[in-house]
């Protein structure tokens, strides 16, 4: 007579343990990916600002006006990007007429759109053949658009045509 195999609770505990370990590994992989992509963005932005300042070729565009940005206004935009925090699972509508474009030269291009919520912007940054797109909070779009305006924040900007 054959004995009937019985289910052992230890198999259930072992399966739950394996699942828990897999979840922990996935969590840490996500954190590592998030931090490494954040570091790559900030590294690329650092290089863009340095390149633009050394070559004096930082151009800002907003609502059809193209301005050669002063160092102070370029640094103001840079500081806003460093102070912002990336957001996940937030969708946004983008229109080109509401876009602030900062061209640092050398293939570095930063585009910023306002999001309906306060102090949130949609960022697209291209550098060295890479592209990053995400939403950041704690960034004031009105401040950034003022930095690329003719008046600037504290220092005025020159029209791009006069910058040559």
C-alpha positions as CSV (number, residue, x, y, z in Angstrom):
1,X,0.0,0.0,0.0
2,X,1.3,3.4,-1.0
3,X,1.5,6.1,1.5
4,X,0.0,9.4,0.7
5,X,2.4,12.3,0.5
6,X,1.4,15.1,2.8
7,X,2.1,18.8,2.2
8,X,4.7,20.1,4.6
9,X,4.3,23.6,5.9
10,X,8.1,24.0,5.7
11,X,7.7,24.3,1.8
12,X,5.4,27.2,2.3
13,X,7.8,29.0,4.6
14,X,10.7,28.3,2.3
15,X,8.7,29.8,-0.7
16,X,7.7,32.8,1.4
17,X,11.4,33.3,2.3
18,X,12.6,33.1,-1.3
19,X,9.9,35.6,-2.3
20,X,10.9,38.0,0.5
21,X,14.5,37.8,-0.5
22,X,13.6,38.5,-4.2
23,X,11.5,41.5,-3.2
24,X,14.4,42.9,-1.1
25,X,16.8,42.4,-4.0
26,X,14.4,44.1,-6.4
27,X,13.9,47.0,-4.0
28,X,17.7,47.6,-3.7
29,X,18.2,47.3,-7.5
30,X,15.5,50.0,-8.0
31,X,17.2,52.3,-5.5
32,X,20.6,51.7,-7.1
33,X,19.2,52.4,-10.6
34,X,17.5,55.5,-9.4
35,X,20.6,56.9,-7.7
36,X,22.9,56.0,-10.6
37,X,20.6,57.7,-13.2
38,X,20.3,60.7,-10.9
39,X,24.1,60.9,-10.7
40,X,24.4,60.6,-14.4
41,X,22.0,63.5,-15.0
42,X,23.7,65.7,-12.5
43,X,27.2,64.8,-13.9
44,X,25.9,65.6,-17.4
45,X,24.4,68.9,-16.2
46,X,27.7,69.8,-14.5
47,X,29.6,69.2,-17.7
48,X,27.0,71.2,-19.7
49,X,27.3,74.3,-17.4
50,X,31.1,74.1,-17.5
51,X,31.2,73.7,-21.3
52,X,28.8,76.6,-21.8
53,X,30.6,79.0,-19.4
54,X,34.1,78.2,-20.7
55,X,32.9,78.7,-24.3
56,X,30.5,81.5,-23.5
57,X,27.7,79.9,-25.5
58,X,24.8,79.4,-23.2
59,X,21.6,80.3,-25.0
60,X,18.1,80.4,-23.5
61,X,14.9,80.4,-25.4
62,X,11.4,81.1,-24.2
63,X,8.3,82.3,-26.2
64,X,10.3,83.0,-29.3
65,X,13.0,85.1,-27.6
66,X,16.6,83.8,-27.9
67,X,18.9,85.2,-25.3
68,X,22.6,84.8,-24.4
69,X,22.4,84.0,-20.7
70,X,24.7,85.8,-18.2
71,X,26.7,83.6,-15.9
72,X,24.5,84.5,-13.0
73,X,21.3,83.5,-14.8
74,X,22.8,80.3,-16.1
75,X,23.9,79.5,-12.5
76,X,20.4,80.3,-11.2
77,X,18.9,77.6,-13.5
78,X,21.7,75.2,-12.6
79,X,20.9,75.6,-8.9
80,X,17.2,75.1,-9.4
81,X,18.0,71.7,-11.2
82,X,20.3,70.7,-8.3
83,X,17.6,71.5,-5.7
84,X,14.8,69.6,-7.4
85,X,13.7,66.1,-6.6
86,X,12.7,63.5,-9.2
87,X,9.1,62.2,-9.1
88,X,7.8,58.9,-10.3
89,X,4.4,57.9,-11.6
90,X,3.3,61.5,-12.5
91,X,2.1,62.3,-16.0
92,X,2.4,65.7,-17.6
93,X,1.3,67.5,-20.8
94,X,3.9,69.3,-22.7
95,X,3.5,72.1,-25.3
96,X,6.4,73.7,-27.2
97,X,5.1,77.2,-26.6
98,X,5.5,76.8,-22.8
99,X,8.9,75.3,-23.1
100,X,12.1,76.9,-21.8
101,X,15.1,75.7,-23.8
102,X,18.7,76.1,-22.5
103,X,21.3,75.2,-25.1
104,X,24.7,74.9,-23.4
105,X,26.5,74.1,-26.7
106,X,28.5,71.0,-27.5
107,X,25.3,68.9,-27.7
108,X,24.0,69.7,-24.2
109,X,20.4,70.7,-24.4
110,X,18.0,71.2,-21.4
111,X,14.2,71.6,-22.0
112,X,11.8,72.5,-19.2
113,X,8.0,72.5,-19.3
114,X,5.7,73.5,-16.5
115,X,3.4,70.9,-15.0
116,X,-0.1,71.8,-13.7
117,X,0.9,71.4,-10.1
118,X,2.8,74.1,-8.2
119,X,6.6,73.9,-8.3
120,X,6.7,70.9,-10.7
121,X,8.4,70.8,-14.1
122,X,9.0,68.2,-16.8
123,X,12.6,67.9,-17.7
124,X,14.3,66.7,-20.9
125,X,18.1,66.7,-20.9
126,X,20.3,65.6,-23.8
127,X,24.0,65.1,-23.4
128,X,26.8,63.0,-24.9
129,X,24.3,60.9,-27.0
130,X,22.1,60.3,-23.9
131,X,18.6,61.5,-23.1
132,X,16.9,61.7,-19.7
133,X,13.2,62.7,-19.2
134,X,11.5,62.9,-15.9
135,X,9.4,65.2,-13.6
136,X,11.0,67.1,-10.8
137,X,9.3,69.0,-8.0
138,X,10.6,71.9,-5.9
139,X,11.5,73.8,-9.1
140,X,9.8,77.1,-9.8
141,X,9.0,77.4,-13.6
142,X,8.4,81.2,-13.3
143,X,11.8,81.7,-11.8
144,X,13.4,79.7,-14.7
145,X,11.5,81.5,-17.3
146,X,12.6,84.8,-15.8
147,X,16.2,83.7,-15.9
148,X,16.0,83.4,-19.7
149,X,14.1,86.6,-20.2
150,X,15.8,89.8,-21.3
151,X,15.7,91.2,-17.7
152,X,17.1,88.1,-16.1
153,X,17.0,87.5,-12.4
154,X,19.5,90.1,-11.2
155,X,21.6,90.5,-14.3
156,X,20.2,91.2,-17.7
157,X,20.7,88.9,-20.7
158,X,21.7,90.0,-24.2
159,X,19.9,89.0,-27.3
160,X,21.5,86.0,-28.9
161,X,22.1,87.9,-32.2
162,X,24.2,90.4,-30.3
163,X,26.3,87.8,-28.4
164,X,28.7,87.0,-31.3
